[in-house]
Coordinates of C-alpha atoms in Angstrom, one line a residue:
M1 CA 19.0 13.7 -14.5
A2 CA 18.2 10.8 -16.7
A3 CA 16.7 7.8 -15.0
S4 CA 16.7 4.2 -16.1
N5 CA 15.1 1.1 -14.7
A6 CA 17.3 -1.0 -12.4
T7 CA 14.3 -2.8 -11.0
K8 CA 11.4 -4.6 -12.8
S9 CA 8.3 -2.5 -13.3
A10 CA 5.7 -2.7 -10.5
G11 CA 3.5 -5.3 -12.2
T12 CA 2.4 -8.7 -11.0
V13 CA 4.7 -10.4 -8.5
A14 CA 4.9 -14.2 -9.0
D15 CA 5.1 -16.6 -6.1
V16 CA 5.8 -14.1 -3.3
N17 CA 7.7 -15.6 -0.4
P18 CA 8.1 -13.2 2.5
N19 CA 11.4 -14.8 3.4
T20 CA 12.9 -13.8 0.0
I21 CA 12.0 -10.1 0.2
I22 CA 15.1 -8.0 0.0
Y23 CA 15.2 -4.6 1.7
R24 CA 17.7 -2.0 0.6
P25 CA 18.1 1.7 0.0
I26 CA 17.0 2.8 -3.5
T27 CA 19.4 4.4 -6.1
W28 CA 18.5 6.9 -8.8
K29 CA 18.2 3.9 -11.2
D30 CA 15.2 2.7 -9.2
V31 CA 13.2 5.9 -9.5
D32 CA 11.3 4.9 -12.6
A33 CA 10.0 1.7 -10.9
V34 CA 8.9 3.9 -7.9
V35 CA 7.0 6.2 -10.3
E36 CA 5.3 3.2 -12.0
L37 CA 4.2 1.8 -8.6
F38 CA 2.9 5.2 -7.6
D39 CA 1.0 5.6 -10.8
R40 CA -0.4 2.1 -10.5
T41 CA -1.6 2.9 -6.9
W42 CA -2.9 6.5 -7.5
P43 CA -3.4 7.0 -11.2
Q44 CA -5.0 10.1 -12.7
D45 CA -8.6 9.6 -13.8
G46 CA -10.8 11.1 -16.5
A47 CA -9.1 12.4 -19.6
L48 CA -5.7 11.6 -18.2
A49 CA -6.4 7.9 -17.4
G50 CA -3.9 5.6 -18.9
T51 CA -1.9 8.4 -20.6
R52 CA 1.7 9.4 -20.3
F53 CA 0.6 12.6 -18.5
S54 CA -0.7 10.5 -15.6
L55 CA 2.7 8.9 -15.4
L56 CA 4.3 12.4 -15.5
I57 CA 2.2 13.7 -12.7
S58 CA 3.1 10.6 -10.7
R59 CA 6.7 11.4 -11.4
Y60 CA 6.2 14.9 -10.1
F61 CA 4.7 13.5 -6.9
V62 CA 7.6 11.1 -6.4
L63 CA 10.3 13.7 -7.1
H64 CA 8.6 16.2 -4.7
Y65 CA 8.7 13.6 -1.9
L66 CA 12.2 12.4 -2.8
Q67 CA 13.9 15.8 -2.8
P68 CA 14.1 16.2 1.1
T69 CA 14.3 12.4 1.8
T70 CA 17.2 11.4 4.0
F71 CA 16.5 7.6 3.7
A72 CA 14.7 6.0 0.8
N73 CA 14.3 2.3 1.7
A74 CA 12.6 -0.3 -0.5
A75 CA 11.5 -3.9 -0.6
F76 CA 12.1 -6.1 -3.6
A77 CA 10.7 -9.5 -4.5
A78 CA 13.1 -12.2 -5.5
D79 CA 12.5 -11.5 -9.2
G80 CA 13.5 -7.9 -8.7
T81 CA 10.0 -6.4 -8.8
L82 CA 9.5 -3.4 -6.5
A83 CA 7.3 -4.6 -3.6
G84 CA 7.1 -1.4 -1.6
I85 CA 9.0 1.8 -0.5
T86 CA 9.3 4.3 2.3
L87 CA 10.7 7.8 1.9
I88 CA 11.8 9.2 5.2
R89 CA 13.1 12.6 6.3
V90 CA 15.0 13.5 9.4
A91 CA 15.2 17.2 10.2
G92 CA 18.6 18.6 9.8
E93 CA 20.1 15.6 8.0
R94 CA 21.5 15.6 4.5
P95 CA 19.2 14.4 1.8
Q96 CA 20.0 11.0 0.2
F97 CA 19.8 12.4 -3.3
D98 CA 21.4 15.5 -4.8
E99 CA 18.7 18.2 -4.2
L100 CA 19.8 20.3 -7.2
G101 CA 19.6 17.2 -9.5
V102 CA 16.1 16.3 -8.2
A103 CA 15.0 20.0 -8.6
G104 CA 16.3 19.9 -12.2
D105 CA 14.3 16.8 -13.0
L106 CA 11.2 18.3 -11.3
A107 CA 11.5 21.4 -13.6
V108 CA 11.8 19.2 -16.7
T109 CA 8.8 17.1 -15.6
E110 CA 6.8 20.2 -15.0
R111 CA 7.5 21.5 -18.5
M112 CA 6.4 18.2 -20.0
I113 CA 3.2 18.3 -18.0
R114 CA 2.4 21.9 -19.0
A115 CA 2.2 20.7 -22.6
N116 CA -1.3 19.3 -21.9
P117 CA -4.0 21.7 -20.6
E118 CA -5.8 19.2 -18.4
A119 CA -2.5 17.9 -17.0
S120 CA -1.4 21.4 -16.3
K121 CA -4.7 22.1 -14.5
R122 CA -4.1 18.9 -12.3
L123 CA -0.6 20.1 -11.6
D124 CA -1.9 23.5 -10.4
M125 CA -4.3 21.6 -8.1
L126 CA -1.5 19.4 -6.8
K127 CA 0.6 22.5 -5.9
N128 CA -2.5 24.0 -4.2
A129 CA -2.7 20.8 -2.1
F130 CA 1.0 21.0 -1.2
A131 CA 0.4 24.6 0.0
L132 CA -2.5 23.4 2.1
E133 CA -0.3 20.7 3.6
L134 CA 2.0 23.4 4.9
D135 CA -1.0 25.1 6.5
L136 CA -1.9 21.9 8.2
E137 CA 1.6 21.4 9.5
R138 CA 1.4 24.7 11.2
E139 CA -2.0 24.0 12.5
G140 CA -0.9 20.7 14.0
K141 CA 2.5 22.0 15.1
A142 CA 3.9 19.0 13.2
N143 CA 7.5 20.3 12.9
E144 CA 7.6 21.7 16.4
T145 CA 6.7 18.4 18.0
T146 CA 8.6 15.9 15.8
L147 CA 11.9 15.5 14.1
G148 CA 10.9 13.0 11.4
E149 CA 8.5 12.7 8.6
L150 CA 7.3 9.8 6.5
E151 CA 7.2 11.4 3.1
L152 CA 5.8 8.4 1.1
F153 CA 4.7 4.9 2.0
V154 CA 3.6 2.6 -0.8
V155 CA 3.2 -1.2 -1.0
N156 CA 2.7 -3.1 -4.2
P157 CA -0.9 -4.4 -4.2
D158 CA 0.3 -7.8 -5.3
V159 CA 2.2 -8.4 -2.1
R160 CA -0.2 -6.9 0.5
G161 CA -0.7 -9.4 3.3
C162 CA 2.8 -10.8 2.9
G163 CA 4.4 -8.6 5.6
V164 CA 6.1 -6.1 3.3
G165 CA 4.3 -3.1 4.8
G166 CA 5.2 -4.2 8.3
G167 CA 8.8 -4.9 7.3
L168 CA 9.2 -1.4 5.8
W169 CA 7.4 0.1 8.8
D170 CA 9.7 -1.6 11.3
R171 CA 12.8 -0.6 9.4
M172 CA 11.6 3.0 9.3
Q173 CA 11.2 2.9 13.1
R174 CA 14.7 1.6 13.6
Y175 CA 16.1 4.2 11.3
L176 CA 14.4 7.0 13.1
A177 CA 15.5 5.6 16.5
A178 CA 19.1 5.5 15.3
W179 CA 18.9 9.3 14.7
D180 CA 17.4 9.8 18.2
V181 CA 14.0 10.8 16.7
D182 CA 11.2 10.1 19.2
A183 CA 8.3 11.2 17.1
F184 CA 7.4 11.6 13.4
Y185 CA 4.4 12.7 11.3
L186 CA 2.9 12.0 7.9
H187 CA 0.4 13.4 5.5
T188 CA -2.4 11.3 4.1
D189 CA -5.7 11.8 2.4
S190 CA -9.0 10.0 1.7
D191 CA -7.5 8.2 -1.3
C192 CA -5.4 6.2 1.2
D193 CA -6.2 3.5 3.8
V194 CA -5.9 5.7 6.9
S195 CA -7.2 2.8 9.1
F196 CA -3.6 1.4 8.9
Y197 CA -2.3 4.5 10.8
D198 CA -5.2 4.2 13.3
H199 CA -4.2 0.6 13.9
K200 CA -0.6 1.6 14.5
G201 CA -1.8 4.0 17.2
L202 CA -1.0 7.2 15.4
E203 CA -2.7 10.4 16.5
R204 CA -4.6 12.7 14.0
I205 CA -3.3 16.2 14.7
A206 CA -4.8 18.2 11.8
Q207 CA -7.3 17.7 9.1
R208 CA -9.0 19.5 6.2
L209 CA -12.2 18.0 4.9
A210 CA -13.2 18.0 1.2
G211 CA -15.6 20.9 0.5
T212 CA -13.8 23.3 2.8
P213 CA -14.1 26.7 1.0
V214 CA -11.0 27.9 -0.9
V215 CA -10.2 31.0 -3.0
D216 CA -11.3 30.5 -6.6
G217 CA -8.5 28.9 -8.6
K218 CA -7.0 27.3 -5.5
E219 CA -8.9 24.1 -5.4
P220 CA -6.6 21.2 -4.2
L221 CA -6.2 17.8 -6.0
F222 CA -6.9 15.9 -2.8
G223 CA -10.2 15.3 -1.0
D224 CA -10.0 14.9 2.8
M225 CA -6.5 15.7 4.0
F226 CA -5.0 14.6 7.3
I227 CA -1.8 14.7 9.3
Y228 CA -1.0 11.9 11.7
R229 CA 1.7 11.9 14.4
G230 CA 3.3 8.8 15.9
R231 CA 5.9 7.8 18.5
V232 CA 9.0 5.9 17.4
K233 CA 8.9 2.4 18.8
A234 CA 12.1 0.6 17.9

């Protein structure tokens, strides 16, 4: 699929007023803005810093999370800038976006990443991390004890402290409650502010600390990795 910007890039938001924030489901035309926000929040470092390959790896991340998502909800500033997003999955429900279309875009993105040796190495490490996440899900019985997953949660740094994160979080809770989901889980790592989830009363049910031995060639892209589980409070 070809994607085009329907929202402004995730740059500086001018004169943020919490009362003017608009919440709505994203469309495919918003995906580029989501990728830009992801890359701004978690850019690749070293040789890939500031390159198009950092943006391509961010795109791979976003598409990976988007593929199973059943509700992609976003917040937009009055000028159209993306202020934040949650990607949510409810077990057994139909994905919001066409899975084959997302899979096709993932394949195209991977081919472009593989053109650069360092980017290709990072992608291998990312896939290793995704495999370890599945191991952690089994360890923590995440899918046996919940029906929902928060696939991705990002807030534009320019609007932090303006209530956008809380607004997205509350809307996620209401969406899960509407589908009779009483508990959900999420993956996070040491690159994220896990204190937010502690503050929200979530329980850490599995973890893998950086430096845990792995088979040669299977090093993950992430450092410390965690799964948190929370109750739905709508």
